[in-house]
PDB file of C-alpha atoms in Angstrom:
ATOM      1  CA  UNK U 507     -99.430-204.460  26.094  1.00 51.00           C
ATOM      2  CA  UNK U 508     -96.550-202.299  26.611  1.00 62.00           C
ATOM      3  CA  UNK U 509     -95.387-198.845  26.124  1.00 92.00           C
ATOM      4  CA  UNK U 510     -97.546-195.846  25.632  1.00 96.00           C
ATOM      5  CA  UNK U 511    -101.363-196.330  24.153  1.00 96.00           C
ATOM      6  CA  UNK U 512    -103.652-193.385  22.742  1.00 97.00           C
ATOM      7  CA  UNK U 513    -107.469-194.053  21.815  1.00 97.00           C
ATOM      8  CA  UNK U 514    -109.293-193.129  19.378  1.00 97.00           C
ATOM      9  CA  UNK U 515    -106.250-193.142  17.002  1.00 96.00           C
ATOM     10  CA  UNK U 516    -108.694-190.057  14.666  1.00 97.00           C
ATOM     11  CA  UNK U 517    -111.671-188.207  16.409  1.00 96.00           C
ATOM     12  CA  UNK U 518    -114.462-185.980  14.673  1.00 95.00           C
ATOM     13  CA  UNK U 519    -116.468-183.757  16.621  1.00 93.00           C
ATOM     14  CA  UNK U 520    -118.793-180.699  16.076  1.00 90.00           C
ATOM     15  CA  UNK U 521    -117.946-177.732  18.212  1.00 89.00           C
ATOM     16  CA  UNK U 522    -120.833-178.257  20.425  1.00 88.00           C
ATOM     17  CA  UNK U 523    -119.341-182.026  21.015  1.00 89.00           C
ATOM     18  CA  UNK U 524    -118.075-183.760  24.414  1.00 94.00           C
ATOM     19  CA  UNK U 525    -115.560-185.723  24.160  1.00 95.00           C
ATOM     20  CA  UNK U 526    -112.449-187.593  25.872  1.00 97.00           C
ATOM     21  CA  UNK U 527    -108.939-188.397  25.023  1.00 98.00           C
ATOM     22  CA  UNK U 528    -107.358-191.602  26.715  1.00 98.00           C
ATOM     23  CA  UNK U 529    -104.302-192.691  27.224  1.00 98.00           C
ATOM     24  CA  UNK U 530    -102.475-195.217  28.984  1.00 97.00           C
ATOM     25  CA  UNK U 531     -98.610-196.565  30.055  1.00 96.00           C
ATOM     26  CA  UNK U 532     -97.727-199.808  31.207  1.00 91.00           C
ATOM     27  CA  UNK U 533     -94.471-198.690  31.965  1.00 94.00           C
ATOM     28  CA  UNK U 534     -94.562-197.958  35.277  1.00 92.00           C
ATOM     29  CA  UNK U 535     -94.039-193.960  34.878  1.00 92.00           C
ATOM     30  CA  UNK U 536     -94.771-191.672  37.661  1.00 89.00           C
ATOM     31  CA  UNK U 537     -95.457-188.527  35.316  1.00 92.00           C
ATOM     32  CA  UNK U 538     -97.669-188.331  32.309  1.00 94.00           C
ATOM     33  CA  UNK U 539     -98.000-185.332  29.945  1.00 94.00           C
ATOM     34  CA  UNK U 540    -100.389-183.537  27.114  1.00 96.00           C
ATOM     35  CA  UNK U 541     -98.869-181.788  24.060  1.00 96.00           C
ATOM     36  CA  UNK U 542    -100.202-180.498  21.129  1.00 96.00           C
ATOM     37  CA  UNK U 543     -99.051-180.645  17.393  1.00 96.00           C
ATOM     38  CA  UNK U 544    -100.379-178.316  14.996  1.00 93.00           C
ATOM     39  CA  UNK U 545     -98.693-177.758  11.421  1.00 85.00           C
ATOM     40  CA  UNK U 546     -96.087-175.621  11.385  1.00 75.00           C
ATOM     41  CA  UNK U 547     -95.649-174.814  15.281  1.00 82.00           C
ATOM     42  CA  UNK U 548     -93.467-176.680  17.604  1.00 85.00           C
ATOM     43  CA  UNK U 549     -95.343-179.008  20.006  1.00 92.00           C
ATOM     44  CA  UNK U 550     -96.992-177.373  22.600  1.00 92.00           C
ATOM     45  CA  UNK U 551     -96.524-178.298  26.060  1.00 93.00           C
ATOM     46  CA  UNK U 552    -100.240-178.476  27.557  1.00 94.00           C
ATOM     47  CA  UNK U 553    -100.506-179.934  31.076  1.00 93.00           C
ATOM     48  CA  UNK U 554     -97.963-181.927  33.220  1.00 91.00           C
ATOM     49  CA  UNK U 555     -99.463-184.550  35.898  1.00 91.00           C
ATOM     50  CA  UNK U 556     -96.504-186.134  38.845  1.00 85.00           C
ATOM     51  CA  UNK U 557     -97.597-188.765  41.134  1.00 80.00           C
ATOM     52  CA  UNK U 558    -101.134-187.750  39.936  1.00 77.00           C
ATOM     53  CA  UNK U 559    -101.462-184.109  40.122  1.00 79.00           C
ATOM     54  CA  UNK U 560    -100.989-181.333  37.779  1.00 80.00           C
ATOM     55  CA  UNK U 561     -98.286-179.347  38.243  1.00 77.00           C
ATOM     56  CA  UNK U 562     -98.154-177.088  35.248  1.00 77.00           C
ATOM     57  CA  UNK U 563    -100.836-176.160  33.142  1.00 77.00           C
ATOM     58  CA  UNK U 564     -99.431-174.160  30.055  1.00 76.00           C
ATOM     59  CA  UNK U 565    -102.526-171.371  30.179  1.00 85.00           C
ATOM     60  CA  UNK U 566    -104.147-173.962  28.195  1.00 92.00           C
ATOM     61  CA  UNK U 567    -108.266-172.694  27.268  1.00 93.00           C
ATOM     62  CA  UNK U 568    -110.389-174.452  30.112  1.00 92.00           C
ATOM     63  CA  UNK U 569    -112.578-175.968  27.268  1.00 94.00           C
ATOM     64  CA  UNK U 570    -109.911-178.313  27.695  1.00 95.00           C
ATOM     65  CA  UNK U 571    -110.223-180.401  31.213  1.00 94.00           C
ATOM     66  CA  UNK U 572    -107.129-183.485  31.939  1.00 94.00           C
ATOM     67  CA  UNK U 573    -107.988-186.636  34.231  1.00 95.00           C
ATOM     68  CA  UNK U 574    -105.295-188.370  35.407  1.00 94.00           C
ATOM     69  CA  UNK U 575    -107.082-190.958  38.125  1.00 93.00           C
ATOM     70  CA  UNK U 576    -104.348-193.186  38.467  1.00 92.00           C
ATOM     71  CA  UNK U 577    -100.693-193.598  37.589  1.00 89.00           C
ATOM     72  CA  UNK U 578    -101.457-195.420  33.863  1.00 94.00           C
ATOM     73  CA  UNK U 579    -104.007-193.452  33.177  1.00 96.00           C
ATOM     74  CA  UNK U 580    -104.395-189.721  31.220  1.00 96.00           C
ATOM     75  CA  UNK U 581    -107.397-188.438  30.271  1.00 97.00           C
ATOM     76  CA  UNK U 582    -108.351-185.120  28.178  1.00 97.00           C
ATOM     77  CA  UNK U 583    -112.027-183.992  28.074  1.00 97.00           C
ATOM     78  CA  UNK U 584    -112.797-181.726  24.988  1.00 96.00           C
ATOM     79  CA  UNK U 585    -115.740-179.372  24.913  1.00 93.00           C
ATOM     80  CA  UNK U 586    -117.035-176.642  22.874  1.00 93.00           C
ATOM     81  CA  UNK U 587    -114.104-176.641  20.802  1.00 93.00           C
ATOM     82  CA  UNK U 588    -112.981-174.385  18.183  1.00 94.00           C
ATOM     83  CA  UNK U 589    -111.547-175.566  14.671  1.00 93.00           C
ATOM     84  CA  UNK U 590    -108.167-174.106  15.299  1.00 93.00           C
ATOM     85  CA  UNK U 591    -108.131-177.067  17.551  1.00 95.00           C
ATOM     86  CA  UNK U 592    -107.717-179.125  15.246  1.00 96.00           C
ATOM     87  CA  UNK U 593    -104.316-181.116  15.513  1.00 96.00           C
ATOM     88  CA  UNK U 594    -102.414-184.045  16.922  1.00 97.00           C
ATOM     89  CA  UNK U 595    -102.671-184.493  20.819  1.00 98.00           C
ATOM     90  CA  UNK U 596     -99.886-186.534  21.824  1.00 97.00           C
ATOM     91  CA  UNK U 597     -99.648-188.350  25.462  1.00 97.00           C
ATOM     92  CA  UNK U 598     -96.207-188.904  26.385  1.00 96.00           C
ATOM     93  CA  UNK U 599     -95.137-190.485  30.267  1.00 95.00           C
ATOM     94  CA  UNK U 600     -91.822-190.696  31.963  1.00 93.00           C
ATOM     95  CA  UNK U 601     -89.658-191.226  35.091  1.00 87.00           C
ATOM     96  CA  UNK U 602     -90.346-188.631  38.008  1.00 75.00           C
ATOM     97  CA  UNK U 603     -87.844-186.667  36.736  1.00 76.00           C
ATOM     98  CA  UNK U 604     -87.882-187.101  33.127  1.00 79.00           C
ATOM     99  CA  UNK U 605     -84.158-186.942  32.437  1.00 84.00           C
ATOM    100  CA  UNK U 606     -83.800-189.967  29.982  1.00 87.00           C
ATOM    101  CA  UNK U 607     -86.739-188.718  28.052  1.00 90.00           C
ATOM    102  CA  UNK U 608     -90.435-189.456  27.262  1.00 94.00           C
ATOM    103  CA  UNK U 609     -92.167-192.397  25.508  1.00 95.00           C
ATOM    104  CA  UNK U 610     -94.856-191.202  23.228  1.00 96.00           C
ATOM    105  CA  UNK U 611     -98.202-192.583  22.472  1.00 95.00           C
ATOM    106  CA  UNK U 612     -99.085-192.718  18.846  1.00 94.00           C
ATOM    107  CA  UNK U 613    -101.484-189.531  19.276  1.00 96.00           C
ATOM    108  CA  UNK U 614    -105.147-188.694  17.975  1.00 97.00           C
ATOM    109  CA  UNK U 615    -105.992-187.012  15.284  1.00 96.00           C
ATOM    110  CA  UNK U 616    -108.279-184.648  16.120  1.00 97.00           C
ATOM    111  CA  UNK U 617    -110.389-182.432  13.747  1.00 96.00           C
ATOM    112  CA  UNK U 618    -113.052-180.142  14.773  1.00 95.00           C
ATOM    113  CA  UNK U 619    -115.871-179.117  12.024  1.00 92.00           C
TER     114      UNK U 619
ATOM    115  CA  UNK T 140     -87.030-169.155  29.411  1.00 76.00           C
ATOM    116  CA  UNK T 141     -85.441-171.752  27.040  1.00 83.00           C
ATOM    117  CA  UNK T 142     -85.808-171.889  23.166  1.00 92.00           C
ATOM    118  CA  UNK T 143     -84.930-174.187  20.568  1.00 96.00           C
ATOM    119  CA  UNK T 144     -84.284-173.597  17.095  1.00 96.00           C
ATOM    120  CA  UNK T 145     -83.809-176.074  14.279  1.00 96.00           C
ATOM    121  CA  UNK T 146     -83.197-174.020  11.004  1.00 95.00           C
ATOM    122  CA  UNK T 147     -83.614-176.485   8.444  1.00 95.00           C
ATOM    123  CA  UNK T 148     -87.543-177.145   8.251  1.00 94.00           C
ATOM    124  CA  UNK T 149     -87.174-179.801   5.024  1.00 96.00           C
ATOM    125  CA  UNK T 150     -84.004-181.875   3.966  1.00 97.00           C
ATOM    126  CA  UNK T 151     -83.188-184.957   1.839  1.00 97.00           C
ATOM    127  CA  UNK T 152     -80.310-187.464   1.490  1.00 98.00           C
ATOM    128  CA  UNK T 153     -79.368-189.999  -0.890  1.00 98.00           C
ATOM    129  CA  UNK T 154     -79.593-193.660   0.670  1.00 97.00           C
ATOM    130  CA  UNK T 155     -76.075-194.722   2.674  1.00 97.00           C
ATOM    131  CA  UNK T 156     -75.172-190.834   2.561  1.00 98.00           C
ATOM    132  CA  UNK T 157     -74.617-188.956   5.693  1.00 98.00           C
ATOM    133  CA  UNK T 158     -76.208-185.868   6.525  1.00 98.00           C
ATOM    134  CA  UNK T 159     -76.444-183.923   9.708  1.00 98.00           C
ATOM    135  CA  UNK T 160     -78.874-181.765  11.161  1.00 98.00           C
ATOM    136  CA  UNK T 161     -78.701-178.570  12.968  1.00 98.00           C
ATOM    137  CA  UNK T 162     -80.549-177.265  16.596  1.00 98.00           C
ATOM    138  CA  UNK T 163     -79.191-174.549  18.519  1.00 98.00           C
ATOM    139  CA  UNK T 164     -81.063-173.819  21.828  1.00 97.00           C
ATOM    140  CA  UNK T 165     -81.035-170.824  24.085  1.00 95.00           C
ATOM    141  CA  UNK T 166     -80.670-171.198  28.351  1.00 92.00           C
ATOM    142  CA  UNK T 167     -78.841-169.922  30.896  1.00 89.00           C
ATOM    143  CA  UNK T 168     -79.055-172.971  32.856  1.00 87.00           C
ATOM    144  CA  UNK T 169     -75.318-175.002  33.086  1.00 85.00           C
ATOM    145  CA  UNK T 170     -76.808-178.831  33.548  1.00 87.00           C
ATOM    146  CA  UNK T 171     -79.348-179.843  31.283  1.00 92.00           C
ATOM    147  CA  UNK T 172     -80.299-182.291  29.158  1.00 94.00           C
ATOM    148  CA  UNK T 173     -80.457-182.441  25.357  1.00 96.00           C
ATOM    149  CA  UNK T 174     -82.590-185.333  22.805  1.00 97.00           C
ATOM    150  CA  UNK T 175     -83.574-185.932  19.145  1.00 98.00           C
ATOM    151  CA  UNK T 176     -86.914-187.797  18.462  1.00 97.00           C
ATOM    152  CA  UNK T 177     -88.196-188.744  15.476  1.00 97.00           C
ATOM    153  CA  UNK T 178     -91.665-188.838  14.254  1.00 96.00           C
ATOM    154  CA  UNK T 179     -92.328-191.233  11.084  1.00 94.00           C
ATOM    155  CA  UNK T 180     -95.324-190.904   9.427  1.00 89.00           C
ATOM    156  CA  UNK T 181     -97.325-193.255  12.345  1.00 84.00           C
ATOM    157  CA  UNK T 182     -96.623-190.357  14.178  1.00 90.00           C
ATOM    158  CA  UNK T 183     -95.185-192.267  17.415  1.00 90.00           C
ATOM    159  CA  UNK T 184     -92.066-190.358  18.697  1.00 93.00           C
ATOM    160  CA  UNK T 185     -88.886-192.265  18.981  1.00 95.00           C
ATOM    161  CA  UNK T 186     -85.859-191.161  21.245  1.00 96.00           C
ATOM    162  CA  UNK T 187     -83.169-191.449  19.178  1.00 97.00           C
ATOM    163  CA  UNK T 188     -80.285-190.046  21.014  1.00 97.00           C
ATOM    164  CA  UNK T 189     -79.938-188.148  24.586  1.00 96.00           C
ATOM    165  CA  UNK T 190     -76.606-186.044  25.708  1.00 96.00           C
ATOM    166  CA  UNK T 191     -75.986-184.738  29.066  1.00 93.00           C
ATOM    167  CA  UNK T 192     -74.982-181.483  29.327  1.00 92.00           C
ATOM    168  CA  UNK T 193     -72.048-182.168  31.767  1.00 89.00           C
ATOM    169  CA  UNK T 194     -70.611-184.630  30.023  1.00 89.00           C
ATOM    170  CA  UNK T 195     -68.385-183.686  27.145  1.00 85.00           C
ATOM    171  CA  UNK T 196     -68.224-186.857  25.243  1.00 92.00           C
ATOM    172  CA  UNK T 197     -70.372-186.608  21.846  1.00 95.00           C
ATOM    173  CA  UNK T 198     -73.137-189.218  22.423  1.00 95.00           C
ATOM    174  CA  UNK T 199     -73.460-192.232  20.061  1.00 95.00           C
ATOM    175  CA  UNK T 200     -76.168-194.513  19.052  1.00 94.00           C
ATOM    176  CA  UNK T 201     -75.290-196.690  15.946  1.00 95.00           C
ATOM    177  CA  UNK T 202     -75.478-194.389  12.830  1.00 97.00           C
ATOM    178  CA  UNK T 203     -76.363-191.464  15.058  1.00 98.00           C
ATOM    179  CA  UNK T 204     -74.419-189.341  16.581  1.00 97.00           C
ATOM    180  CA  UNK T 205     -74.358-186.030  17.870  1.00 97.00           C
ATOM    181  CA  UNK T 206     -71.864-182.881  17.665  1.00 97.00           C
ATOM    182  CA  UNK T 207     -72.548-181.144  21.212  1.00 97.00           C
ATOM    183  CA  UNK T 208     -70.738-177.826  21.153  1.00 96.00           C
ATOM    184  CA  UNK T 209     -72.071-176.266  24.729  1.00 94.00           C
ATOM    185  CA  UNK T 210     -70.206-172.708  24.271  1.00 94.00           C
ATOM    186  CA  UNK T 211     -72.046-172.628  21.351  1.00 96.00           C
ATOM    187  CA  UNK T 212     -75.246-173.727  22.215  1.00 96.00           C
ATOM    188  CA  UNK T 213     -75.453-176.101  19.712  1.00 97.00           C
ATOM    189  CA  UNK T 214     -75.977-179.662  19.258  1.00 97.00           C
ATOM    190  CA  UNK T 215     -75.996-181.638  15.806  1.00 98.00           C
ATOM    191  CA  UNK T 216     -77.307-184.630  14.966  1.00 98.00           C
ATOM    192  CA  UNK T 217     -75.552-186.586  12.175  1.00 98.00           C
ATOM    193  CA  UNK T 218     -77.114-189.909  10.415  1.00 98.00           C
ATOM    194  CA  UNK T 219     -74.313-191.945   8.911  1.00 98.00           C
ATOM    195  CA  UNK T 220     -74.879-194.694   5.817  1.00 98.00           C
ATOM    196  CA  UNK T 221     -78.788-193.202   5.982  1.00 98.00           C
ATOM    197  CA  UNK T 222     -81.459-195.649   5.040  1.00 97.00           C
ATOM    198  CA  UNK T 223     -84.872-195.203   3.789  1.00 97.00           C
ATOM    199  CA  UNK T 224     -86.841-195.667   7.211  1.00 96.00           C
ATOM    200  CA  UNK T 225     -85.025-193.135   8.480  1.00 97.00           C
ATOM    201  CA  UNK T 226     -87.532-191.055   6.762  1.00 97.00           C
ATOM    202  CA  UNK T 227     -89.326-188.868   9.300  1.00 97.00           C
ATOM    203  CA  UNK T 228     -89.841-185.210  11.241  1.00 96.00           C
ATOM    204  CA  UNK T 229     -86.874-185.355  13.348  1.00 98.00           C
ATOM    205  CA  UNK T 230     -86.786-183.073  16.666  1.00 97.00           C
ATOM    206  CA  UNK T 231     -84.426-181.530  18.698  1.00 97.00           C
ATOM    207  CA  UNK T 232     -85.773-181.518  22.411  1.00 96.00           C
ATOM    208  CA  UNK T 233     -84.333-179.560  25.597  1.00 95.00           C
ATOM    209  CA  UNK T 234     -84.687-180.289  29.529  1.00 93.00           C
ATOM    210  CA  UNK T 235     -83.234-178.741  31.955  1.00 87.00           C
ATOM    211  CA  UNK T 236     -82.010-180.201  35.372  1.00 82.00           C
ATOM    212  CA  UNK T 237     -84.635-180.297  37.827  1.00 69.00           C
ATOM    213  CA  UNK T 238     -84.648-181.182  41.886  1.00 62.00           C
ATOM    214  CA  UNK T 239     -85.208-184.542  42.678  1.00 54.00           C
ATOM    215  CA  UNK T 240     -88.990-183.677  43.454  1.00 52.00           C
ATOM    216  CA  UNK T 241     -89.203-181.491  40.470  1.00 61.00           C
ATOM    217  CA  UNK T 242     -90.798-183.354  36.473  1.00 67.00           C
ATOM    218  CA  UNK T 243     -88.514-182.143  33.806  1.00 77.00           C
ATOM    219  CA  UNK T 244     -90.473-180.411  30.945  1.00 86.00           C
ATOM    220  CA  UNK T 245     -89.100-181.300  27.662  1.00 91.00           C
ATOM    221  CA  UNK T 246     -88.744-177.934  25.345  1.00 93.00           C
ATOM    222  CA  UNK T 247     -89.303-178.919  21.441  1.00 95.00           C
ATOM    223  CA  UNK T 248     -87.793-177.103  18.517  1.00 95.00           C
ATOM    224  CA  UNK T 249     -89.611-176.985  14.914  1.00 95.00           C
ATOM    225  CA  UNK T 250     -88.569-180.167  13.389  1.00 95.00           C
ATOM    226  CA  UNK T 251     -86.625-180.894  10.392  1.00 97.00           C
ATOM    227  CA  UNK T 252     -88.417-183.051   7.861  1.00 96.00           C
ATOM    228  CA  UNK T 253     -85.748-185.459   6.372  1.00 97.00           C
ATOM    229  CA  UNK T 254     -86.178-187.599   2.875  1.00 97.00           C
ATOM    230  CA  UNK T 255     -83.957-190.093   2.372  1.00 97.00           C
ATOM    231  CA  UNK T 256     -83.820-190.807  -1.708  1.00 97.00           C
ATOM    232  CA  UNK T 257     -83.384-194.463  -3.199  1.00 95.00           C
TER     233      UNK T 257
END
């Protein structure tokens, strides 16, 4: 499988719920990052990872916690969220230095009740 | 800091019309690099096009193209002989240059929605 992959594709929770975000490149990418997409707002830049560590974190809540364990491999833990965090998290990856752009995963669709 | 501003949130075309959309971004950087995406209704983002800042030649990608005016600050993106897949959110995207151990952050306007009309 190639390109960038993002499971689940939707995601209910409660706001007492745990749950994880995944996604993964086969592209051989060095840096992997989180945005958000809420209606009406430009996406939101949440947390960078290069060569496996973060190196920005956009004063994102810390009910949101990101994984990255390897170099294919994002993950965002959710917990305690809060409906206004309801929205599309897209995982994008790149080249170290991102000049010729991100690939984009397909995103989840995430909905808090 | 760096902004980016599309002005158009919604627009339509007529099929095989050309229309072109505006972004104007904000940065006191000199080398940077600009890109449109576009997001169809799966929601995947596609690069369509990427300009370098230093390099004055419009980029071109089949029936897009881009008008990059950089004393302006502004940089166009025009769909020629539009078809209907080219329905979709379309963004205008800013990076600028980083060192060589530095990742680029990419900077997202609004989005225009575009409807291309049968």
């Amino acid at each position: 499988e190639t390109g960038v992959t993002q499971t689940p594709r939707h995601l209910v929770m409660g706001m007492t719920n745990k749950k994880s975000l995944k996604c993964e490149q086969h592209l051989g990418h060095n840096a992997m990052y989180w945005y958000k997409q809420s209606a009406k707002k430009p996406l939101e830049l949440m947390f960078v990872y290069s060569l496996e560590e973060r190196v920005e974190n956009n004063s994102v809540p810390s009910r949101f916690s990101p994984e990255c364990p390897n170099s294919s491999h994002l993950f965002l833990h959710l917990h305690t969220l809060q409906p206004e965090d309801s929205a599309l998290y897209l995982c994008a990856s790149s080249q170290l230095r991102g000049s010729y752009g991100y690939t984009f995963g397909s995103g989840t669709r995430l909905t808090v009740v | 800091a760096q902004t980016v501003t599309q002005s158009q949130p919604e627009m339509s075309v007529q099929e095989a019309e050309t229309v072109t959309l505006s972004c104007t971004y904000d940065t006191s950087e000199s080398n940077y690099y600009l890109f449109w995406y576009k997001q169809p209704p799966s929601r995947q983002m596609i690069l369509v096009i990427r300009q370098e800042a230093y390099k004055q030649q419009n980029a071109t990608e089949n029936r897009f193209s881009v008008n990059f005016q950089k004393a302006a600050k502004s940089f166009s993106l025009k769909i020629s002989d539009s078809q209907l897949g080219d329905t979709a959110m379309y963004f205008c995207a800013f990076m600028k240059s980083s060192g060589s151990s530095n990742t680029g952050k990419l900077i997202f306007g609004q989005g225009t929605t575009l409807q291309v009309k049968p």
